[in-house]
Amino acid sequence: MVAKTTKSKKKRVRKNEKKHAKTPEVKKKATVTNPDVDYDDGEDEAVDENIHSEGEEDGSDDERKHQKLLEAISSLGGKKNRRKKAERSEATVQMSEFTVNAEGEGCKINLSDLIGTMEKTPAVSIKTKKQLKHLRFSNSTLDSPLSKQETERIQRDLAFQKASTEVSRWQSIVRQNEKAEQLVFPLNKEYPGPKVMEQVVSGWQAKTPLEQEIFKLLSINKQPVHDPVLTPMEEASLKAMSLEEAKIRRAELQKARALQSYYEAKAKRERRIKSKVYHRVQNKSKRKELVKQFDQMVKTDPAAALEELKKLELSRMKERMSLKHQNSGKWAKSKAIMAKYDEGARKAMQQQLEVNKELTEKLVSSLNNEEEEDEEGDPEMLPDFVNDQEPVLDPTNPWMRGKLSKEPAEEEEERDSGEPIAMANPAEEEEQNEPEVEETEEEALLREFDAKRKRRQAEESDTVAVIHKVDDAEENGAESTGVVIVSNDDEEEEEEHKVDDAEENGAESTGVVIVSNDDDEEEEEELSEFTNLYKGITDSHPEENKTLEDVELLDGEESTADQMTVENHEVPVTENPQSEPHMTSKKRKRNRGLELTEVLTKDTKVIRVPMAPTAIENTDEDREEDQRDIIRQAFAGDDVISDFLKDKRHQEAAGRPVAVDLTLPGWGDWGGIGIVPSRRKRKRFTTKVAPAAPRKDRSLPSVIISEKRDSTISLFQVSSLPFPFETPAQFESTIRSPVGRTWNTEQTVKKITKPKVVTQMGAIIDPITRDDLVKAEKKAADDRQKK
Amino acid sequence: MATSEDTVVNDTHVGKEGKNTNKKKKVTPRYWQLKKEKKNQEQKTDAGQKKETTDDGQKSELAQQQTKEKKPRVKKRKHGGENQEGVQKKAMSVPQKKRKREAGNPQRVKKKPMLVGAKNKTQEDERSKKTGISGGKMDPFPGSAPVPEEKLKKFRRKDRLKLPSRQLYKLRRVMAQSQVVSDMAQNQAARQDLLLPEDAGFLEGDEDEDTCTISQEDITDAVDITSGAKYFNLHLSQFGPYRLDYSKTGRQLLVGGRRGHVACLDWQSKQLMCEMNVMETVNDVKWLHSEAMFAVAQKKWLYIYDSNGIELHCIRKFNDVLRMQFLPYHFLLATASATGFLQYLDVSVGKEVAAIGTKAGRLDVMCQNPQNAIIHLGHSKGTVTLWSPNQKDALVKMLCHQGGVRSVTVDKTGTYMVTSGMDKKLKVYDIRTFKPLQSYFLPAGASSLSLSQRGLLSAATGDIVQVYRDVWSTPVTKPYMAHRLRGPVWGLQFCPFEDVLGVGHGEGFTSMVVPGAGEPNFDGLDANPYRSVKQRQEWEVKALLDKIQPELISLDPGQLGLVDYAGFKQRHEDRVEALGYDPLAVDKFKPRFKKKGRSKSGNIEKRKKQVGHEDTREVIKKTVEDRMRIEKQMAKEKEKRKSFSSQKSALDRFKK
C-alpha cells in the first residue's frame, strides 16, 4: 500500500517536472506557488530515494518475506545481485509503530548526517550520490515560501489569464452581433419565406429532355446562361484586334509622340536664349497677337471673350496673391543695392513697383468693401483715452476725475447727437425731443414739421457762429485743441452753394472745417460715420424728395418746397462743426456708415403699373386716424436712420467689456487740489479686459443682431459629447439627417427605425453554442482572406 | 425606353452604315447581334448595292438627325449608370468605352469601318455556320435607374465627413452607418420625388402683349369651368373692408369685415359654414390648426369661435390685438397688439406662452417665417424686427425703409423677405444673411403684400392688386398680372395649393385666378385638401403628438442638432437666470456683535480673517486629498499594468 502511495507521489512529482519542462514561464510561478515541489532536480531525486528507503523500512513483514523470496530466486540463477539491499537490524528497546526507533529523539538531525550515511549505503545509486555531493557544496538558500494571499493572487491572475483567453475566443462573434443592424432571435433560424432566385437556381439542373436540349444549344453557342455583359465569343473577338488596325494605331501614336518631342525641343531651345531683347520682342508680339485675337473674339464670340476676361481676372488675382513685382525677389534686391548709383536700376525698380501697384489696386465692388472693413482694426477695442478724465466735470476734485462716472459709450452718444451744440442752441434740443410728442391734429403735426425744418434752415446759417462756440468750449477744457481752420471764406451763401453742388453731383460733400485734435480721434471717427451716412442720404435725395412730395400730395395739403427737405438733410453735414476733413476721410470710407448709405440707396427699379389707383376719398371717419398715422410715419423718416444708428451703437457699447480703472488719486503721491494721477499709474491700475467676440452684425450696417444667448434651447441640446465621438462635428453629422416620416420615404423610415433586437414570440432562444463559435471563426477567416 | 435603345445602337453604327454598307435594317438592341445581321444583309444585298445607295444615304442622314436629338439623354443615362453601379461598372467598362469613343469621335469611326467590317464578316460567318439561334435580349441599362444629380442635391441632408482612423473602430462604424443611412434616404427620396415634374404653367401673352393686361374675365373664358369658377366676387359693401384667411389646406376661407361681419365658407363649393356679426370692430381673423376653430381679434379682446360660429373662448389676456399669425407646427397663435405687445398663445393647452413688450408702439404689421416660426414685425421707424417667444428682445432688427414699414412677408422656404414702406419702395431681403437683394420703386407704394407657395408676390396699391413673378432673382420692371378692385385693399392672401389669390377690400371679397401661384403637389400627410373628417381627426392627433415645443423656436432651426458648447460658467449663468437665485452662492460671514469691547473694528476684522482662513484651509485640504487619492489610484493601476506586462512573451527577444 505504502509503496503504491509513494509511487503515486513520485508520479505526481514527475508530472510536475514535465510540466515545468513544457512551460518554462509557468514553471517559475509554479516553483513559487508550490512549496512542496520547490526543489532542484537533484534534490528531488534524493528525496525520492529517501522516501523509497523509508518506505522499505516501513514495509510490512510479508513484503520483506517477498523480498527474501525474490532474492532466493535470483540466487538460484547463480547470478549475483550486485546491489545489496540494506537491512537494518538494530536492537531497540522500543519498537515504534513505524519501525523507527526513538533513539536520539531529542537531538536534531542535519541533512548532512543523513547524506553521510547515504554515501556509504550501496543501495543508493551513484548518480544520486553525486548529486548529493554537489548539494553539499552549494550554499544557496531557498526563498521562503510566499504568503497565502500572494500565492492566491498569483493563482487568480493565472486563472484570469486562462479564462480571458478562453473568453476572447468569443470576441469575434460578439462583435459581429454588435455590428449587425438587426438581430432576430432565435439566431440560427431558417428563413421561412421565399428564397433568393440565385440560391434556388444554382442548385438546379436540367432534367427534362427539353431542358437538356436547350442547355446543350446554349453551351454550343457559348451563350451566357446568367446574363453577363459580353458573351465569351464577343470577348474573344474584342481581344483580337486585326493586324492592320493595330499597325495604323501604332503609326498614329508614333507620329504624335514625335511631334510632341519636336515641340518640346523647340520650346526648350527658345527658353534657353538669353537675349532679353529677343524675349521682349517675343513677348510683345505675343501680347499683340493676343489682343488681336481677343478683339476678334469680342466681335465673333462674346461669350468666349467674357470667359477670357474672367481668366485674365483670375490670373490677376493670382498675381496679387503671389509675391511677384513686390521688389522682394533676388533680382529686385540686387537692383536695390545698385539703385543709389544706377539710373537704369532705379527706373527698373520703379517700373516694377508701378506694375505692383497696378496689380494690387483693388477693383471697386461691394465685396471688396466688406473685405476692407475686415481689414480695419478692431473697433471693439477701447482706446486708452476712454478712461481719461472728463473735462467738463469738476476739475478740482481728483476723485471725480479718476472715476468713470458714465459709460464711455453713452458719452460718445451724447457727443454724437451733437448735444454740446444743442446746449448752445436750445432750439435744437427742443426739436430733438419733439418727435415723441404727438399731437392729435393733422395740421398741428404738419405745422410742427414745418417749424422744425425752418429751424434747421436757420441753424445752417449759424454754422460759423457755432464753430466759434465750440472752439471756445474746447479751449476751456483740459485737453488742448488743435488749430481750427475754416476752409471757406466764411460766407454762408457760398458754402451752401458748394454743398448743393456736391449733392447734385452725388459726390461727397466737401468738408467745412479741418480739426486736428489727436485725442478726439475716436469721437471724430464716430462723427465721420454720421456725416458719411448723411452724405449717403443726400445722395439718394431725388427719390426721397419725390416720396415726401407724393405723400403730401396724397394728403391734399400744400407741400413745403422740396428745397426744405433737401436742406433738412444737409443740416447734419454742417451741424457737426468737427466734421472730418475731406483729405483724411478717404481712409475712413471703410466705415460702416458708408455701407449703410449703400444699403439705403440701393438703386431702385421703377415699376410701371398699367393702372393707376383711384384716389382715396377722405370722407370716411375711420380713416382720419389712419391719415394722421400716415403723416406721422411719412415724416418720421427724417430721424429713422439716426435713431437706428443710435440704437445700434448703444447695443454695441452694451456688449463691449469695459476696462476698470482702479487708480486712487493721491495714493503714493502728493495730495491736494489739482492733482492728476500720472499716466503710468493709470495704466498700471487699469485692468485690461479681453475684447468681446466680434459681433455678428459687424459687416451689416443696417442690421442689429442680438448677441444674447438663447438658453431655452440649451435644455434640449446635447451638452457633452457622447462616447464614441471625438469632435462635435462628427456627432452633429450623425444626427443631422432626419428620421421621421415627414422627411423620408416610408421604406427609409422603416429601415432606419428597425429595432435592434427582435425576438419571436414563443420561440425558444437557446444560448449560443460552441458550434456557432466555430462557424463565426471560419467566417471571419474567410473575410480576412477576401480582403 | 425602346427609343433610347435605338438611339444607342444608331449612335454606334451610324458612321459605318452611312459610308460603306447599305442595309434596310431592323434595329435590335444587342449590337453584336446587329453586326451579325448587318453582315448577313450585306451578303444578301451585295448585288443590289448600287441601286439602294441613294435611298440609304437619306435614311442615314435622318438617323443621324435623330441621334443628334437624343444624344444628351442617352449620354446622361450612361453617366448615371457608371456612377451608380460600382460592380457592374467593371463588367460594362469595355463596351462603354468603345461606344463612347465611337460616339464622341465620328471621324475615327469613319476611317475604320472597312476593316471592322472585314473582320466582323469572318467572325459572323463562323458564327452563322455554327448556330441558328441568337441569345436572349439583354437589358442595356442593367441595375436600377440612376437618379439625377440635381434631385440628389435637393435631398442632401448632410455633408460627407472623413471617416476616422481604424483605431477608433466604434466611431468609424457609427459614422459609416449613419452615412449609409443618409445616402439611402437621400436616394430614395430623390427617386420618389417624381410627382408632376413639369414646370408650372404661367400666363403667356401673345407677341407684344403684356400679361398684366389680361383681365380676369379673359382668363375665366379661356380656362375650364371649374378653374373659371375660382374667380368670383362677394359683394359685401355694408361691413366695410375685409380681412381674410385661408385654412392650411386651402379649402376653407374666413373673412372678417371691419364692422363686425365674420363668415367662414368652403370657397370652392361656396358652401357657407357660418356667418355672424360680432357687433364689434374686427381687426383680424385667423384659422387655428384645423378648420374647426378660428380666432377673431375684436375691438377689445381675442375671441375663439368654432366653425359653427359658437363662441368658445374670450381670452382676456389678449387685448387690443391688431394682427395675428398662427404657427401650425407649434400650435401657437401669435398676436400683435396696439399696445405694443407680442403675445403667444398655445392653442393646444390654452396657455399664454410668452408676452413680450416690444416697446415699439402700435404693431400692425406682422408676418411669420414659415421655415423657423420666427415672427416678423414692421414698425413705423422703418425697421423690421424678428422675434421668438424665448427672448425678451428682438433677435434681429433691420432698418429696411426710410419711412414706416407698411407690410412684410416671407416666402415659404424662409429665404426671402419682401417689405414695403411709406417711402413707396418695395425691398427684397435675403433673411438668412439679412442683406438686401432688390429694391423697387412703386409709384403708389404697396399697402399689403403676400407671397405664394411658388414665389409669386402680390402687392396691393390702393384698389389695385399686382402680382409679380420672381422678384428676387431678376429685377422686375412690370407686373405679371394686375387687377382693379372695387374698393381699397385691406387683406391679401394666396390660397395654398390653388392658383388663387384672395383679396379682401372695402366692397367685399374677390377671389382672383393667378396661374402658377399654388404648389400642385400637396403632402397628403401634412395638409391634404381632400381629406375626410376621419382623416382630419387622425391628422389632428398626429399633429398634436408631433407638436414642437415653443422653446425650440430660434433663428436657426437646425440648432437643436448642435452640441451646446457653453462652458460651466455660461450654464451656471443660465441656471441662475432660470431659477432667479444663485444655488451655489455661499453666504458671506457676518461677525456677530459682541459686547465688552470685543467688537472693535480690529477684532471684527480678525474674526473675519480667521473664518476666511479656515475656509481656504478646508478648500486646500480637500484639493490635496483629492490629488492624493487620484495619485494613489494611478500608481495602483500602473503597478497592475506593470505586473501584467512583465510577463515575457516569445517576441520579447526581438526587443532592443
PDB file of C-alpha atoms in Angstrom, chain A residues 25 157 160-161 175 178-179 181 217 221 223 227-230 233-234 237-238 240 244-245 248-249 252 370 540 543-544 546-547 550-551 596 599-600 602-614 620 622-623 629-630 633-634 636-637 640-641 643-644 647 700 702-706 708-714 716-719 721 723-726 728-738 743-745 747-748 751-752, chain B residues 32 91-92 94-95 98 108 111-112 115 123 127 131 133 135 138 157-158 161 168-171 173-175 177-178 181-182 184-185 188-189 192 212 259 380-381 383 390-391 393-399 401-404 422-425 427 433-444 461-464 466 468 475-479 482-484 488 551-554 559-566 570-571 574 644 647-648:
ATOM      1  CA  GLU A  25       7.298  30.587 -17.880  1.00  0.00           C
ATOM      2  CA  ASP A 157      -4.087  36.161 -12.107  1.00  0.00           C
ATOM      3  CA  PHE A 160      -7.843  35.103 -15.111  1.00  0.00           C
ATOM      4  CA  GLN A 161      -5.479  34.851 -17.984  1.00  0.00           C
ATOM      5  CA  ARG A 175     -18.509  41.917 -32.255  1.00  0.00           C
ATOM      6  CA  GLU A 178     -22.820  44.095 -32.152  1.00  0.00           C
ATOM      7  CA  LYS A 179     -22.248  45.226 -35.682  1.00  0.00           C
ATOM      8  CA  GLU A 181     -28.103  46.089 -37.840  1.00  0.00           C
ATOM      9  CA  LEU A 217     -27.610  24.543 -77.615  1.00  0.00           C
ATOM     10  CA  ASN A 221     -23.187  28.715 -78.920  1.00  0.00           C
ATOM     11  CA  GLN A 223     -24.321  31.826 -74.939  1.00  0.00           C
ATOM     12  CA  ASP A 227     -26.680  37.311 -68.447  1.00  0.00           C
ATOM     13  CA  PRO A 228     -23.205  38.755 -68.375  1.00  0.00           C
ATOM     14  CA  VAL A 229     -22.430  41.786 -70.460  1.00  0.00           C
ATOM     15  CA  LEU A 230     -20.480  40.047 -73.180  1.00  0.00           C
ATOM     16  CA  MET A 233     -17.194  34.838 -78.086  1.00  0.00           C
ATOM     17  CA  GLU A 234     -17.501  38.568 -78.131  1.00  0.00           C
ATOM     18  CA  SER A 237     -13.313  38.966 -80.754  1.00  0.00           C
ATOM     19  CA  LEU A 238     -12.743  42.135 -78.868  1.00  0.00           C
ATOM     20  CA  ALA A 240      -8.177  40.174 -81.113  1.00  0.00           C
ATOM     21  CA  GLU A 244      -3.745  46.318 -89.896  1.00  0.00           C
ATOM     22  CA  GLU A 245      -5.742  48.175 -87.358  1.00  0.00           C
ATOM     23  CA  ILE A 248      -2.459  52.077 -88.033  1.00  0.00           C
ATOM     24  CA  ARG A 249      -2.922  52.779 -84.409  1.00  0.00           C
ATOM     25  CA  GLU A 252      -0.656  57.295 -85.156  1.00  0.00           C
ATOM     26  CA  GLU A 370     -16.601  94.193 -46.957  1.00  0.00           C
ATOM     27  CA  SER A 540     -30.311 109.413 -52.525  1.00  0.00           C
ATOM     28  CA  GLU A 543     -36.246 109.757 -54.724  1.00  0.00           C
ATOM     29  CA  GLU A 544     -36.743 110.974 -51.229  1.00  0.00           C
ATOM     30  CA  LYS A 546     -40.423 112.578 -54.586  1.00  0.00           C
ATOM     31  CA  THR A 547     -41.738 110.373 -51.855  1.00  0.00           C
ATOM     32  CA  ASP A 550     -46.158 112.365 -53.043  1.00  0.00           C
ATOM     33  CA  VAL A 551     -47.246 111.853 -49.518  1.00  0.00           C
ATOM     34  CA  LEU A 596     -25.303 101.882 -44.749  1.00  0.00           C
ATOM     35  CA  VAL A 599     -27.799  99.845 -48.477  1.00  0.00           C
ATOM     36  CA  LEU A 600     -30.317 102.561 -48.355  1.00  0.00           C
ATOM     37  CA  LYS A 602     -29.536 100.529 -53.410  1.00  0.00           C
ATOM     38  CA  ASP A 603     -30.569 101.514 -56.884  1.00  0.00           C
ATOM     39  CA  THR A 604     -34.253 101.065 -57.118  1.00  0.00           C
ATOM     40  CA  LYS A 605     -36.027  99.936 -60.197  1.00  0.00           C
ATOM     41  CA  VAL A 606     -39.134 101.794 -61.008  1.00  0.00           C
ATOM     42  CA  ILE A 607     -42.024  99.548 -61.818  1.00  0.00           C
ATOM     43  CA  ARG A 608     -44.608 100.757 -64.226  1.00  0.00           C
ATOM     44  CA  VAL A 609     -48.099  99.732 -63.448  1.00  0.00           C
ATOM     45  CA  PRO A 610     -50.696  99.684 -66.187  1.00  0.00           C
ATOM     46  CA  MET A 611     -53.398 101.035 -63.930  1.00  0.00           C
ATOM     47  CA  ALA A 612     -53.225 103.887 -61.532  1.00  0.00           C
ATOM     48  CA  PRO A 613     -55.010 103.590 -58.220  1.00  0.00           C
ATOM     49  CA  THR A 614     -58.068 105.723 -57.817  1.00  0.00           C
ATOM     50  CA  ASP A 620     -64.629 108.270 -44.162  1.00  0.00           C
ATOM     51  CA  ASP A 622     -62.442 105.815 -39.737  1.00  0.00           C
ATOM     52  CA  ARG A 623     -59.697 106.793 -41.996  1.00  0.00           C
ATOM     53  CA  ASP A 629     -50.646 107.979 -38.770  1.00  0.00           C
ATOM     54  CA  ILE A 630     -49.619 108.141 -42.343  1.00  0.00           C
ATOM     55  CA  GLN A 633     -44.956 107.961 -40.385  1.00  0.00           C
ATOM     56  CA  ALA A 634     -44.050 109.857 -43.502  1.00  0.00           C
ATOM     57  CA  ALA A 636     -40.707 110.002 -39.121  1.00  0.00           C
ATOM     58  CA  GLY A 637     -38.319 109.034 -41.888  1.00  0.00           C
ATOM     59  CA  VAL A 640     -35.260 106.937 -38.709  1.00  0.00           C
ATOM     60  CA  ILE A 641     -31.673 106.428 -39.623  1.00  0.00           C
ATOM     61  CA  ASP A 643     -32.373 106.628 -34.331  1.00  0.00           C
ATOM     62  CA  PHE A 644     -31.393 103.302 -35.692  1.00  0.00           C
ATOM     63  CA  ASP A 647     -29.687 102.126 -31.117  1.00  0.00           C
ATOM     64  CA  LEU A 700     -24.173  94.640 -41.768  1.00  0.00           C
ATOM     65  CA  SER A 702     -28.426  98.311 -41.238  1.00  0.00           C
ATOM     66  CA  VAL A 703     -28.908  95.291 -39.011  1.00  0.00           C
ATOM     67  CA  ILE A 704     -28.682  94.728 -35.282  1.00  0.00           C
ATOM     68  CA  ILE A 705     -28.389  91.095 -34.351  1.00  0.00           C
ATOM     69  CA  SER A 706     -28.918  90.306 -30.712  1.00  0.00           C
ATOM     70  CA  LYS A 708     -27.913  87.308 -26.253  1.00  0.00           C
ATOM     71  CA  ARG A 709     -27.712  83.608 -25.730  1.00  0.00           C
ATOM     72  CA  ASP A 710     -30.944  81.676 -26.020  1.00  0.00           C
ATOM     73  CA  SER A 711     -30.674  79.396 -23.038  1.00  0.00           C
ATOM     74  CA  THR A 712     -34.056  77.735 -23.509  1.00  0.00           C
ATOM     75  CA  ILE A 713     -32.914  75.612 -26.399  1.00  0.00           C
ATOM     76  CA  SER A 714     -29.845  74.510 -24.498  1.00  0.00           C
ATOM     77  CA  PHE A 716     -32.795  70.261 -25.393  1.00  0.00           C
ATOM     78  CA  GLN A 717     -29.305  70.273 -26.767  1.00  0.00           C
ATOM     79  CA  VAL A 718     -26.634  67.740 -26.081  1.00  0.00           C
ATOM     80  CA  SER A 719     -24.250  69.332 -23.645  1.00  0.00           C
ATOM     81  CA  LEU A 721     -20.190  64.617 -26.498  1.00  0.00           C
ATOM     82  CA  PHE A 723     -18.988  58.208 -26.119  1.00  0.00           C
ATOM     83  CA  PRO A 724     -17.518  57.189 -29.409  1.00  0.00           C
ATOM     84  CA  PHE A 725     -17.384  60.700 -30.833  1.00  0.00           C
ATOM     85  CA  GLU A 726     -14.234  62.739 -30.800  1.00  0.00           C
ATOM     86  CA  PRO A 728     -18.734  67.805 -32.146  1.00  0.00           C
ATOM     87  CA  ALA A 729     -18.744  67.866 -35.930  1.00  0.00           C
ATOM     88  CA  GLN A 730     -18.784  64.091 -36.040  1.00  0.00           C
ATOM     89  CA  PHE A 731     -21.658  63.848 -33.662  1.00  0.00           C
ATOM     90  CA  GLU A 732     -23.598  66.592 -35.363  1.00  0.00           C
ATOM     91  CA  SER A 733     -23.203  64.946 -38.706  1.00  0.00           C
ATOM     92  CA  THR A 734     -24.569  61.659 -37.434  1.00  0.00           C
ATOM     93  CA  ILE A 735     -27.704  63.234 -36.052  1.00  0.00           C
ATOM     94  CA  ARG A 736     -28.079  65.579 -38.965  1.00  0.00           C
ATOM     95  CA  SER A 737     -30.246  63.500 -41.222  1.00  0.00           C
ATOM     96  CA  PRO A 738     -33.856  63.316 -40.099  1.00  0.00           C
ATOM     97  CA  TRP A 743     -38.791  63.930 -44.414  1.00  0.00           C
ATOM     98  CA  ASN A 744     -38.283  60.365 -45.537  1.00  0.00           C
ATOM     99  CA  THR A 745     -39.998  57.786 -47.627  1.00  0.00           C
ATOM    100  CA  GLN A 747     -39.349  52.467 -46.775  1.00  0.00           C
ATOM    101  CA  THR A 748     -36.493  54.503 -45.411  1.00  0.00           C
ATOM    102  CA  LYS A 751     -35.315  50.695 -42.349  1.00  0.00           C
ATOM    103  CA  ILE A 752     -33.945  53.392 -40.127  1.00  0.00           C
TER     104      ILE A 752
ATOM    105  CA  TRP B  32     -23.113  42.260 -81.680  1.00  0.00           C
ATOM    106  CA  ALA B  91     -18.117  44.489 -66.475  1.00  0.00           C
ATOM    107  CA  MET B  92     -19.503  47.242 -68.598  1.00  0.00           C
ATOM    108  CA  VAL B  94     -15.133  47.710 -72.210  1.00  0.00           C
ATOM    109  CA  PRO B  95     -18.175  48.145 -74.385  1.00  0.00           C
ATOM    110  CA  LYS B  98     -15.935  51.667 -77.120  1.00  0.00           C
ATOM    111  CA  ARG B 108     -12.204  57.989 -86.494  1.00  0.00           C
ATOM    112  CA  LYS B 111     -11.929  55.767 -91.036  1.00  0.00           C
ATOM    113  CA  LYS B 112     -12.210  52.303 -89.739  1.00  0.00           C
ATOM    114  CA  LEU B 115     -11.540  46.985 -91.508  1.00  0.00           C
ATOM    115  CA  GLN B 123     -16.457  36.116 -87.415  1.00  0.00           C
ATOM    116  CA  ARG B 127     -20.961  32.060 -86.046  1.00  0.00           C
ATOM    117  CA  THR B 131     -25.573  28.472 -84.905  1.00  0.00           C
ATOM    118  CA  ILE B 133     -30.136  30.652 -82.702  1.00  0.00           C
ATOM    119  CA  GLY B 135     -29.140  34.708 -77.497  1.00  0.00           C
ATOM    120  CA  MET B 138     -30.203  41.759 -72.536  1.00  0.00           C
ATOM    121  CA  ARG B 157     -29.171  66.435 -45.610  1.00  0.00           C
ATOM    122  CA  LYS B 158     -25.583  66.473 -44.528  1.00  0.00           C
ATOM    123  CA  LEU B 161     -17.227  63.779 -43.248  1.00  0.00           C
ATOM    124  CA  LEU B 168     -11.443  54.252 -33.457  1.00  0.00           C
ATOM    125  CA  TYR B 169     -13.413  51.427 -34.916  1.00  0.00           C
ATOM    126  CA  LYS B 170     -16.530  52.067 -32.937  1.00  0.00           C
ATOM    127  CA  LEU B 171     -16.757  55.654 -34.031  1.00  0.00           C
ATOM    128  CA  ARG B 173     -18.699  52.125 -37.530  1.00  0.00           C
ATOM    129  CA  VAL B 174     -21.253  54.563 -36.201  1.00  0.00           C
ATOM    130  CA  MET B 175     -20.319  57.196 -38.703  1.00  0.00           C
ATOM    131  CA  GLN B 177     -23.579  53.507 -40.644  1.00  0.00           C
ATOM    132  CA  SER B 178     -25.101  56.952 -40.479  1.00  0.00           C
ATOM    133  CA  VAL B 181     -28.464  55.525 -43.909  1.00  0.00           C
ATOM    134  CA  SER B 182     -28.436  59.111 -45.059  1.00  0.00           C
ATOM    135  CA  MET B 184     -30.142  55.622 -48.735  1.00  0.00           C
ATOM    136  CA  ALA B 185     -32.668  58.158 -47.510  1.00  0.00           C
ATOM    137  CA  GLN B 188     -34.966  57.065 -52.104  1.00  0.00           C
ATOM    138  CA  ALA B 189     -36.364  60.499 -51.542  1.00  0.00           C
ATOM    139  CA  GLN B 192     -39.735  59.165 -55.270  1.00  0.00           C
ATOM    140  CA  CYS B 212     -50.637  92.208 -66.939  1.00  0.00           C
ATOM    141  CA  ARG B 259     -67.538  96.373 -38.838  1.00  0.00           C
ATOM    142  CA  SER B 380     -43.165 102.966 -38.064  1.00  0.00           C
ATOM    143  CA  LYS B 381     -39.482 103.692 -37.657  1.00  0.00           C
ATOM    144  CA  THR B 383     -37.396  98.787 -39.022  1.00  0.00           C
ATOM    145  CA  ASN B 390     -37.911  82.768 -25.885  1.00  0.00           C
ATOM    146  CA  GLN B 391     -36.253  86.144 -25.840  1.00  0.00           C
ATOM    147  CA  ASP B 393     -35.857  91.473 -27.046  1.00  0.00           C
ATOM    148  CA  ALA B 394     -35.701  91.312 -30.782  1.00  0.00           C
ATOM    149  CA  LEU B 395     -33.419  88.703 -32.258  1.00  0.00           C
ATOM    150  CA  VAL B 396     -32.712  90.922 -35.205  1.00  0.00           C
ATOM    151  CA  LYS B 397     -33.568  94.461 -36.017  1.00  0.00           C
ATOM    152  CA  MET B 398     -33.205  95.567 -39.590  1.00  0.00           C
ATOM    153  CA  LEU B 399     -33.544  99.019 -40.988  1.00  0.00           C
ATOM    154  CA  HIS B 401     -37.161 101.734 -45.100  1.00  0.00           C
ATOM    155  CA  GLN B 402     -36.774 105.406 -44.579  1.00  0.00           C
ATOM    156  CA  GLY B 403     -40.430 105.708 -43.802  1.00  0.00           C
ATOM    157  CA  GLY B 404     -42.575 103.376 -41.778  1.00  0.00           C
ATOM    158  CA  MET B 422     -44.043 104.514 -46.636  1.00  0.00           C
ATOM    159  CA  ASP B 423     -41.179 105.551 -48.863  1.00  0.00           C
ATOM    160  CA  LYS B 424     -43.053 103.716 -51.618  1.00  0.00           C
ATOM    161  CA  LYS B 425     -40.335 101.210 -52.022  1.00  0.00           C
ATOM    162  CA  LYS B 427     -37.498  95.716 -50.972  1.00  0.00           C
ATOM    163  CA  THR B 433     -27.828  86.882 -44.367  1.00  0.00           C
ATOM    164  CA  PHE B 434     -30.003  89.973 -43.750  1.00  0.00           C
ATOM    165  CA  LYS B 435     -28.751  91.542 -46.928  1.00  0.00           C
ATOM    166  CA  PRO B 436     -30.848  93.420 -49.445  1.00  0.00           C
ATOM    167  CA  LEU B 437     -31.261  91.810 -52.836  1.00  0.00           C
ATOM    168  CA  GLN B 438     -33.549  94.067 -54.791  1.00  0.00           C
ATOM    169  CA  SER B 439     -35.209  97.378 -54.336  1.00  0.00           C
ATOM    170  CA  TYR B 440     -38.138  98.581 -56.369  1.00  0.00           C
ATOM    171  CA  PHE B 441     -39.945 101.833 -56.502  1.00  0.00           C
ATOM    172  CA  LEU B 442     -43.688 101.542 -56.762  1.00  0.00           C
ATOM    173  CA  PRO B 443     -45.347 104.796 -57.776  1.00  0.00           C
ATOM    174  CA  ALA B 444     -48.088 104.416 -55.241  1.00  0.00           C
ATOM    175  CA  THR B 461     -51.651  99.608 -54.043  1.00  0.00           C
ATOM    176  CA  GLY B 462     -54.882 101.371 -53.283  1.00  0.00           C
ATOM    177  CA  ASP B 463     -57.556  99.451 -55.134  1.00  0.00           C
ATOM    178  CA  ILE B 464     -55.211  97.651 -57.470  1.00  0.00           C
ATOM    179  CA  GLN B 466     -50.489  93.496 -58.792  1.00  0.00           C
ATOM    180  CA  TYR B 468     -45.093  89.892 -59.670  1.00  0.00           C
ATOM    181  CA  PRO B 475     -35.107  92.825 -61.470  1.00  0.00           C
ATOM    182  CA  VAL B 476     -38.717  93.171 -62.486  1.00  0.00           C
ATOM    183  CA  THR B 477     -39.989  96.142 -64.438  1.00  0.00           C
ATOM    184  CA  LYS B 478     -43.636  95.348 -64.747  1.00  0.00           C
ATOM    185  CA  PRO B 479     -46.143  93.155 -63.017  1.00  0.00           C
ATOM    186  CA  ALA B 482     -52.825  93.308 -62.342  1.00  0.00           C
ATOM    187  CA  HIS B 483     -56.431  93.646 -61.319  1.00  0.00           C
ATOM    188  CA  ARG B 484     -58.544  96.557 -60.235  1.00  0.00           C
ATOM    189  CA  PRO B 488     -59.169  99.771 -51.347  1.00  0.00           C
ATOM    190  CA  GLU B 551     -38.652  76.600 -26.646  1.00  0.00           C
ATOM    191  CA  LEU B 552     -37.292  75.228 -29.884  1.00  0.00           C
ATOM    192  CA  ILE B 553     -38.081  78.328 -31.872  1.00  0.00           C
ATOM    193  CA  SER B 554     -34.875  80.044 -32.862  1.00  0.00           C
ATOM    194  CA  GLN B 559     -29.661  74.487 -33.730  1.00  0.00           C
ATOM    195  CA  LEU B 560     -31.214  71.573 -31.939  1.00  0.00           C
ATOM    196  CA  GLY B 561     -28.824  69.270 -33.726  1.00  0.00           C
ATOM    197  CA  LEU B 562     -25.778  71.102 -32.487  1.00  0.00           C
ATOM    198  CA  VAL B 563     -23.780  70.380 -29.397  1.00  0.00           C
ATOM    199  CA  ASP B 564     -24.113  73.020 -26.725  1.00  0.00           C
ATOM    200  CA  TYR B 565     -20.660  74.477 -26.438  1.00  0.00           C
ATOM    201  CA  ALA B 566     -21.414  76.561 -23.389  1.00  0.00           C
ATOM    202  CA  GLN B 570     -22.319  80.024 -19.066  1.00  0.00           C
ATOM    203  CA  ARG B 571     -24.524  77.193 -17.902  1.00  0.00           C
ATOM    204  CA  ASP B 574     -28.360  80.327 -17.390  1.00  0.00           C
ATOM    205  CA  PHE B 644       0.835  42.125 -16.384  1.00  0.00           C
ATOM    206  CA  GLN B 647       5.210  38.541 -18.338  1.00  0.00           C
ATOM    207  CA  LYS B 648       7.579  37.503 -21.017  1.00  0.00           C
TER     208      LYS B 648
END
